[in-house]
XYZ file of C-alpha atoms in Angstrom:
553
model
C 0.000 0.000 0.000
C 1.384 3.396 -0.939
C 2.082 6.145 1.588
C -0.829 8.195 0.242
C -3.245 5.247 0.456
C -2.109 4.580 4.030
C -2.805 8.205 4.919
C -6.230 8.038 3.283
C -7.174 4.892 5.288
C -5.890 6.500 8.458
C -7.929 9.649 7.889
C -11.119 7.720 7.163
C -10.807 5.605 10.315
C -10.015 8.690 12.355
C -13.146 10.410 11.028
C -15.293 7.382 11.944
C -14.031 7.155 15.514
C -13.970 10.841 16.391
C -17.005 12.316 14.654
C -20.439 10.870 14.193
C -21.862 10.835 10.685
C -24.701 13.256 11.421
C -22.399 15.794 13.045
C -19.902 15.654 10.180
C -22.691 16.108 7.651
C -23.885 19.245 9.433
C -20.316 20.528 9.526
C -19.904 20.111 5.751
C -23.240 21.861 5.142
C -22.124 24.766 7.287
C -18.864 24.961 5.376
C -20.790 25.053 2.106
C -22.857 27.980 3.329
C -19.765 29.884 4.320
C -18.100 29.184 0.979
C -20.899 30.840 -0.974
C -19.415 34.098 0.270
C -15.795 32.956 0.083
C -14.320 30.438 -2.357
C -11.819 29.149 0.217
C -12.211 27.934 3.818
C -9.151 26.285 5.386
C -10.059 23.314 7.570
C -7.891 21.112 9.771
C -4.914 23.390 9.136
C -1.506 22.175 10.186
C 1.574 24.305 10.705
C 3.695 22.969 7.883
C 1.711 23.795 4.743
C -1.207 26.042 3.738
C -3.305 26.757 0.671
C -2.409 29.907 -1.231
C -5.266 29.587 -3.728
C -7.699 27.053 -5.099
C -10.116 26.968 -8.015
C -12.431 24.205 -9.140
C -14.165 24.139 -12.529
C -16.784 21.392 -12.817
C -17.133 21.898 -16.580
C -13.571 20.768 -17.228
C -13.242 18.727 -14.002
C -10.125 20.723 -13.208
C -8.591 21.780 -9.903
C -5.810 24.366 -9.844
C -4.054 26.636 -7.404
C -1.122 26.474 -4.999
C -0.012 25.438 -1.529
C 2.953 26.924 0.258
C 5.362 26.525 3.149
C 7.975 28.783 4.735
C 9.837 25.776 6.173
C 10.713 23.997 2.955
C 12.263 20.551 3.327
C 13.740 19.147 0.136
C 13.238 15.593 1.491
C 9.463 16.065 1.638
C 7.253 15.630 -1.404
C 3.839 17.140 -2.015
C 0.798 15.123 -3.043
C -2.869 16.003 -3.319
C -6.115 14.045 -3.169
C -9.462 15.347 -4.377
C -12.769 14.022 -3.027
C -16.347 14.770 -3.929
C -17.500 14.438 -0.292
C -16.426 15.485 3.175
C -16.232 11.846 4.250
C -13.418 11.158 1.791
C -15.283 8.153 0.397
C -15.339 9.178 -3.281
C -11.751 9.756 -4.396
C -11.632 11.607 -7.734
C -7.855 11.763 -8.206
C -4.552 11.523 -6.366
C -1.530 13.284 -7.840
C 1.926 14.583 -7.021
C 2.148 16.634 -10.206
C 3.198 20.056 -8.906
C 5.544 22.844 -9.997
C 7.967 24.264 -7.423
C 8.873 27.933 -7.127
C 10.334 30.049 -4.311
C 9.453 33.688 -3.638
C 10.906 35.593 -0.655
C 11.910 32.357 1.108
C 8.415 30.904 0.724
C 8.120 27.779 -1.434
C 5.000 27.434 -3.564
C 3.732 24.230 -5.107
C 1.521 25.115 -8.080
C -0.862 22.522 -9.471
C -3.357 22.205 -12.295
C -4.909 18.820 -13.005
C -8.126 17.160 -14.073
C -9.612 13.670 -13.769
C -11.413 11.090 -15.884
C -13.676 9.916 -13.063
C -17.279 10.368 -14.309
C -18.305 12.051 -11.038
C -18.870 15.811 -11.492
C -19.743 17.343 -8.097
C -20.673 20.964 -7.488
C -17.915 21.207 -4.911
C -14.758 19.324 -4.001
C -12.601 18.675 -0.954
C -8.876 18.909 -1.597
C -6.418 17.341 0.835
C -2.689 17.951 0.546
C 0.160 16.047 2.184
C 3.659 17.369 2.790
C 5.878 15.090 4.835
C 3.847 14.447 8.000
C 1.729 17.565 7.505
C -1.779 17.527 6.105
C -4.219 20.265 5.135
C -7.700 20.293 3.672
C -9.786 22.948 1.973
C -13.177 23.100 0.316
C -14.096 24.809 -2.957
C -17.320 25.455 -4.826
C -17.451 25.265 -8.609
C -15.856 28.448 -9.926
C -17.692 28.225 -13.234
C -16.330 30.764 -15.666
C -14.365 32.750 -13.087
C -10.677 33.242 -14.018
C -7.819 32.050 -11.899
C -6.153 34.714 -9.754
C -3.199 32.659 -8.751
C -1.355 33.366 -5.504
C 2.183 34.670 -5.776
C 1.883 35.752 -9.387
C 5.098 37.712 -9.109
C 7.136 34.511 -8.861
C 8.601 32.817 -11.938
C 9.513 29.160 -11.708
C 11.242 26.856 -14.153
C 9.069 24.785 -16.466
C 5.898 26.691 -15.715
C 2.448 25.840 -16.936
C 0.204 28.290 -15.118
C -0.199 31.997 -14.712
C -2.295 34.741 -13.193
C -5.007 36.359 -15.293
C -6.244 39.929 -15.147
C -9.752 40.921 -16.170
C -8.495 42.248 -19.519
C -7.034 38.940 -20.667
C -3.414 39.589 -19.660
C -1.616 36.486 -18.371
C 1.552 36.702 -16.287
C 3.041 33.346 -17.322
C 5.011 31.186 -14.892
C 7.940 29.566 -16.706
C 8.169 28.739 -20.410
C 4.669 27.377 -21.094
C 1.039 28.296 -20.513
C -1.537 25.639 -19.724
C -4.843 25.178 -21.542
C -6.929 25.945 -18.452
C -5.373 29.356 -17.879
C -5.536 30.241 -21.580
C -9.198 29.236 -21.846
C -10.115 31.507 -18.960
C -8.208 34.403 -20.503
C -10.182 34.062 -23.742
C -13.389 34.174 -21.711
C -12.292 37.553 -20.346
C -11.072 39.071 -23.594
C -10.702 38.304 -27.290
C -7.272 39.968 -27.199
C -5.094 37.813 -24.961
C -1.601 38.959 -23.983
C 0.962 36.513 -22.593
C 3.754 38.197 -20.624
C 6.857 36.041 -20.198
C 10.172 36.548 -18.419
C 12.168 34.265 -20.699
C 12.612 34.186 -24.471
C 10.453 31.168 -25.349
C 6.863 30.108 -24.760
C 4.970 26.892 -25.553
C 1.212 27.280 -26.147
C -1.335 24.422 -26.486
C -2.461 24.318 -30.121
C -5.872 22.835 -29.390
C -6.796 25.758 -27.137
C -5.796 28.258 -29.820
C -7.796 26.321 -32.417
C -10.863 26.321 -30.167
C -10.562 30.052 -29.438
C -10.270 30.758 -33.158
C -13.788 29.403 -33.659
C -15.151 32.388 -31.729
C -13.729 34.780 -34.339
C -11.885 38.037 -33.858
C -9.415 36.655 -31.313
C -5.717 37.437 -31.067
C -2.737 36.316 -28.995
C 0.291 38.516 -28.372
C 3.434 37.240 -26.656
C 5.380 39.926 -24.766
C 8.836 39.966 -23.229
C 11.666 42.468 -22.713
C 12.924 41.930 -26.289
C 9.676 42.741 -28.085
C 6.203 41.454 -28.884
C 4.797 38.984 -31.403
C 1.123 38.829 -32.426
C 0.220 35.403 -33.789
C -1.984 35.377 -36.913
C -4.316 32.645 -35.661
C -6.531 32.692 -38.759
C -3.496 31.851 -40.925
C -2.290 28.991 -38.724
C -3.554 25.614 -39.920
C -3.510 23.805 -36.569
C -4.960 20.506 -37.751
C -2.581 20.412 -40.723
C 0.399 21.123 -38.439
C -0.587 18.287 -36.109
C -0.982 15.943 -39.088
C 2.448 16.944 -40.419
C 3.922 16.106 -37.027
C 2.027 12.825 -36.817
C 0.542 13.999 -33.522
C -2.893 14.578 -32.038
C -3.919 18.229 -31.868
C -4.190 17.995 -28.075
C -0.519 16.953 -27.959
C 0.698 19.727 -30.295
C 2.378 22.905 -29.051
C 2.957 26.243 -30.778
C 6.397 27.488 -29.751
C 7.190 31.197 -29.940
C 10.699 32.609 -29.628
C 11.571 36.293 -29.123
C 15.294 36.150 -28.427
C 18.333 38.381 -28.631
C 20.831 37.011 -31.115
C 24.199 35.617 -30.058
C 27.149 38.018 -29.850
C 28.756 36.763 -33.071
C 25.512 37.245 -35.019
C 24.975 40.658 -33.411
C 28.400 41.717 -34.674
C 27.554 40.547 -38.199
C 24.271 42.470 -38.084
C 26.100 45.651 -37.086
C 28.501 45.228 -40.001
C 25.551 44.764 -42.338
C 23.918 47.957 -41.049
C 26.977 50.027 -41.847
C 27.397 48.303 -45.215
C 23.824 49.369 -46.053
C 24.679 53.002 -45.268
C 22.799 53.110 -41.974
C 23.382 53.368 -38.249
C 22.347 50.665 -35.748
C 19.490 51.704 -33.463
C 18.235 48.470 -31.889
C 19.804 45.143 -30.982
C 18.812 42.379 -33.383
C 16.054 40.023 -32.231
C 15.236 36.571 -33.580
C 11.483 36.010 -33.980
C 10.466 32.434 -34.654
C 7.349 30.225 -34.488
C 7.368 26.432 -34.689
C 4.932 23.620 -33.961
C 6.033 20.554 -32.010
C 4.576 17.177 -31.153
C 5.408 13.478 -31.364
C 9.077 14.376 -30.702
C 9.147 16.427 -33.922
C 9.225 20.116 -34.804
C 8.229 22.035 -37.949
C 8.292 25.694 -38.926
C 4.936 27.478 -39.077
C 4.150 29.037 -42.474
C 1.872 32.104 -42.441
C 1.343 32.134 -46.213
C 0.774 35.680 -47.447
C -0.495 36.932 -44.067
C 1.572 39.791 -42.656
C 2.451 39.278 -38.995
C 3.056 42.151 -36.569
C 5.978 42.188 -34.172
C 7.346 45.144 -32.222
C 10.756 46.335 -31.059
C 11.326 49.064 -28.469
C 13.820 51.808 -29.311
C 15.225 53.988 -26.544
C 15.049 57.241 -28.496
C 12.710 59.265 -30.658
C 13.097 58.457 -34.341
C 12.282 60.309 -37.529
C 10.068 57.817 -39.381
C 11.360 59.157 -42.724
C 14.900 58.126 -41.823
C 14.243 54.866 -39.966
C 13.153 51.406 -40.990
C 12.739 47.905 -39.738
C 15.189 45.573 -41.425
C 15.604 41.831 -41.901
C 19.040 40.263 -41.544
C 19.788 37.387 -43.922
C 22.243 35.016 -42.244
C 23.246 33.497 -45.595
C 24.011 36.678 -47.528
C 24.822 38.687 -44.370
C 22.842 41.608 -45.798
C 19.867 43.691 -44.666
C 16.603 44.252 -46.495
C 13.520 46.409 -45.973
C 10.713 45.248 -43.703
C 7.351 47.067 -43.782
C 7.427 49.067 -40.562
C 5.764 51.965 -38.793
C 6.869 53.992 -35.773
C 5.113 55.493 -32.772
C 7.054 57.723 -30.367
C 6.077 58.578 -26.815
C 7.999 59.900 -23.799
C 11.367 59.772 -25.539
C 10.951 56.218 -26.772
C 9.794 54.699 -30.035
C 7.917 51.487 -30.681
C 8.662 50.038 -34.106
C 5.987 47.723 -35.538
C 7.413 45.403 -38.194
C 5.096 43.509 -40.546
C 6.180 40.501 -42.540
C 4.860 37.057 -43.450
C 7.915 35.157 -42.289
C 10.264 34.550 -39.366
C 13.824 35.766 -39.171
C 16.215 38.140 -37.405
C 14.981 41.735 -37.285
C 16.409 45.049 -36.201
C 15.829 48.804 -36.587
C 18.243 51.118 -38.380
C 18.462 54.810 -39.223
C 19.896 56.411 -42.372
C 20.115 59.843 -43.945
C 20.806 59.311 -47.634
C 20.868 61.977 -50.350
C 21.707 62.178 -54.060
C 23.316 65.103 -55.815
C 21.093 64.841 -58.891
C 17.929 65.153 -56.756
C 18.795 68.539 -55.266
C 16.004 70.351 -57.112
C 14.030 67.382 -58.424
C 10.311 67.023 -57.668
C 10.792 63.443 -56.391
C 13.584 64.259 -53.906
C 11.598 63.650 -50.679
C 10.009 60.414 -51.854
C 13.184 58.917 -53.296
C 15.336 59.757 -50.284
C 12.733 58.369 -47.879
C 12.674 55.049 -49.742
C 16.470 55.018 -49.990
C 16.653 55.419 -46.184
C 14.298 52.460 -45.919
C 16.379 50.250 -48.245
C 13.616 50.050 -50.865
C 15.339 51.970 -53.691
C 19.032 52.331 -54.473
C 21.044 54.886 -56.375
C 23.173 54.011 -59.377
C 26.009 55.169 -57.089
C 26.306 56.681 -53.622
C 25.623 60.195 -54.972
C 23.632 59.612 -58.178
C 20.063 58.345 -58.549
C 19.303 59.255 -62.187
C 15.621 60.018 -61.496
C 14.615 60.638 -65.122
C 16.128 57.478 -66.519
C 13.606 54.894 -67.697
C 13.247 51.762 -65.586
C 13.167 48.193 -66.904
C 10.611 45.524 -66.075
C 13.217 43.531 -64.145
C 14.328 46.590 -62.151
C 10.763 47.346 -61.125
C 10.127 43.704 -60.218
C 13.068 43.993 -57.828
C 11.576 47.142 -56.254
C 8.205 45.447 -55.781
C 9.749 42.402 -54.119
C 11.732 44.631 -51.750
C 8.702 46.769 -50.906
C 6.684 43.693 -49.902
C 9.526 42.226 -47.857
C 9.501 39.029 -49.941
C 12.307 36.515 -50.221
C 13.799 35.810 -53.633
C 12.855 32.473 -55.189
C 15.857 30.519 -56.415
C 14.217 28.347 -59.077
C 12.776 29.942 -62.233
C 9.890 27.979 -63.672
C 7.938 30.908 -65.052
C 9.506 32.488 -68.161
C 11.574 31.142 -71.044
C 13.737 34.258 -71.377
C 14.972 34.392 -67.773
C 18.440 32.975 -67.330
C 18.863 31.454 -63.858
C 22.207 33.222 -63.492
C 20.772 36.713 -64.170
C 20.794 39.125 -61.231
C 17.029 39.530 -61.480
C 16.101 35.816 -61.779
C 15.193 35.425 -58.102
C 13.139 38.607 -57.781
C 11.252 38.008 -61.027
C 10.382 34.485 -59.875
C 9.313 35.792 -56.460
C 7.110 38.524 -57.948
C 5.559 36.031 -60.343
C 4.865 33.529 -57.557
C 3.109 36.273 -55.572
C 0.941 37.142 -58.588
C 2.451 40.605 -58.991
C 3.718 40.194 -62.553
C 2.541 38.352 -65.642
C 4.448 37.480 -68.757
C 3.491 37.764 -72.382
C 1.511 35.243 -74.403
C 4.708 33.635 -75.688
C 5.696 32.853 -72.062
C 8.421 35.495 -71.948
C 8.922 38.263 -69.424
C 11.184 40.615 -71.408
C 13.171 41.742 -68.350
C 15.219 44.406 -70.156
C 12.210 46.097 -71.759
C 11.401 49.540 -70.380
C 8.240 49.381 -68.296
C 5.207 51.431 -69.331
C 3.053 53.439 -66.967
C 0.224 50.997 -67.678
C 2.344 48.015 -66.620
C 3.671 49.865 -63.597
C 0.167 50.799 -62.388
C -1.002 47.192 -62.758
C 1.929 45.844 -60.750
C 1.397 48.429 -58.022
C -2.296 47.520 -57.656
C -1.464 43.815 -57.485
C 1.109 44.601 -54.789
C -1.543 46.505 -52.855
C -3.889 43.527 -53.091
C -1.122 41.167 -51.956
C -0.667 43.406 -48.918
C -4.308 42.799 -48.070
C -5.734 46.155 -49.165
C -8.839 46.011 -51.356
C -8.506 48.386 -54.297
C -11.034 47.297 -56.901
C -13.523 49.846 -58.228
C -16.856 49.196 -59.929
C -17.216 49.495 -63.694
C -19.154 52.723 -63.339
C -16.453 54.134 -61.059
C -13.775 53.007 -63.492
C -15.421 55.048 -66.235
C -15.692 58.021 -63.882
C -12.024 57.861 -62.845
C -10.796 57.683 -66.455
C -13.257 60.149 -68.017
C -11.060 63.164 -67.247
C -8.218 61.776 -69.385
C -8.705 62.351 -73.092
C -6.241 59.570 -73.954
C -7.839 56.891 -71.732
C -9.036 55.043 -74.860
C -5.381 54.211 -75.555
C -5.158 52.039 -72.432
C -4.591 48.582 -73.891
C -5.465 46.009 -71.199
C -5.239 47.526 -67.689
C -8.219 49.897 -67.502
C -9.447 48.525 -64.178
C -5.938 48.628 -62.645
C -5.241 52.195 -63.812
C -8.702 53.298 -62.624
C -8.011 51.695 -59.238
C -4.595 53.390 -59.055
C -6.115 56.779 -59.897
C -8.913 56.228 -57.365
C -6.387 55.336 -54.657
C -4.220 58.382 -55.402
C -1.270 56.228 -56.459
C -0.984 57.472 -60.034
C -1.645 60.942 -61.431
C -1.954 62.071 -65.031
C 1.064 63.268 -66.960
C -1.005 66.429 -67.358
C -4.415 67.463 -66.096
C -6.130 65.646 -68.972
C -3.672 62.932 -70.111
C -2.778 59.663 -68.371
C 0.060 58.615 -70.698
C -0.492 54.883 -70.192
C 1.864 53.906 -73.027
C 4.653 56.240 -71.911
C 7.781 54.711 -70.448
C 7.982 55.091 -66.664
C 10.995 56.735 -65.028
C 12.864 55.765 -61.878
C 11.421 58.755 -60.017
C 7.846 57.918 -61.096
C 8.316 54.331 -59.962
C 9.664 55.428 -56.571
C 6.821 57.881 -56.004
C 4.157 55.290 -56.829
C 5.852 52.794 -54.495
C 5.854 55.325 -51.682
C 2.150 56.075 -52.138
C 1.135 52.418 -52.144
C 3.325 51.642 -49.107
C 1.590 54.381 -47.116
C -1.822 53.187 -48.256
C -0.970 49.631 -47.179
C 0.227 50.832 -43.764
C 3.729 49.593 -44.531
C 5.386 52.964 -43.846
C 4.362 56.136 -41.993
């Protein structure tokens, strides 16, 4: 017979000999009346261990809370037994599954467990054993009430629980959050925030999948390095579990928000200077994986842009700053759609991208001699600071030079923060060794560009304003911004241009671009759809669409 079973037998016999059945029944009824006003009533308290908190939810048959001692003995173990009656006749579960943590010399034993016993009482009696000490408490069903866990300021290893505020904010203990705590948070708020002390957090996938059914829910993980808002609607939980060969209930979503190692941080700094910028924020690695069945896979967000934030300890000029992605293979930086909000001498940078990587914030102040009096100066220099456009040299931009289809494809890919695609399976006239092969393939994969009927792309052909407008509108749509206009509105938008009849195939795209304020006429009454676009025109249209998409300030 186990030690716990011996204690249970002892306690039952003691109850029989010392207290008559009718008296004990009246005592339990009195306790129940008291507990209507207070969820906890300590009974038979011993000196060694006490209850810090206790919650019982009959709907999930779950008991959670903590017990504590200020005379911790490492040789003693904690175990708990849950009964449906004061007589301790109906044992629901016995467990020693607790998490240890110490706060101000007080040791807490946190627990959260459920049972398969078909009995579902309205109240439970919980007995805990610690060495030779025993304590009992009584709890009514807490229904939908959230846990307010004792000692929420303490952070223990492993974790699993957390304290919940009324606005859905969870202070997580350790490196994981349990399903029970997360469920209660979603009942309080559709916007759940998980605050962690470490750099990693494991979240139960089945709870996220269930919350997603309610619609309009979000989960943001927060630590000292930054924040990460998970795009739940884009996360295929069942498919991830299937890929892992695991049940959904055994699948975890693992989020990392970690400072990079010193060697990588040094490489990032070198890349910042090589890009003509100044480092503003330490690089942070944002990553999301799914794990189960002893396997792990990366989580793909598709075309959904995911928000993450970095805190900057200074006010920034949004025209000179940008979020940037660091590519560990090429050791170079690239533009990340990002906006900035400054308050009280600090700036929060919100970076949006549909992938995981290493991110940082940089500042630049670029200028070009041949833009000194050019109408596009402000727009071009802003995008140069943000690593979207480049000069033909450090001091020359050549704003009035025509731009090729391949060059503009490269600008579009950069502006969307897309990765280049290595394999070209789209056009017959793209050589895999050409500098533009990857960006053309990436833009084609994203649906931004189309080829000609003979399956060519004609990368060196100068792009027309009609083609440029169409690619810009497709980029806007890829970014998730609806831009289509009705046929009647199309006619209205184009009516003011006397040469609109010369538009060959992109009337709806040009009308949408005019309606959105992305493209203007060459004159008050001409659109010039067949005219060749210049580098400055391309930059200005990119800037307008990026602002409309919320990708820059």
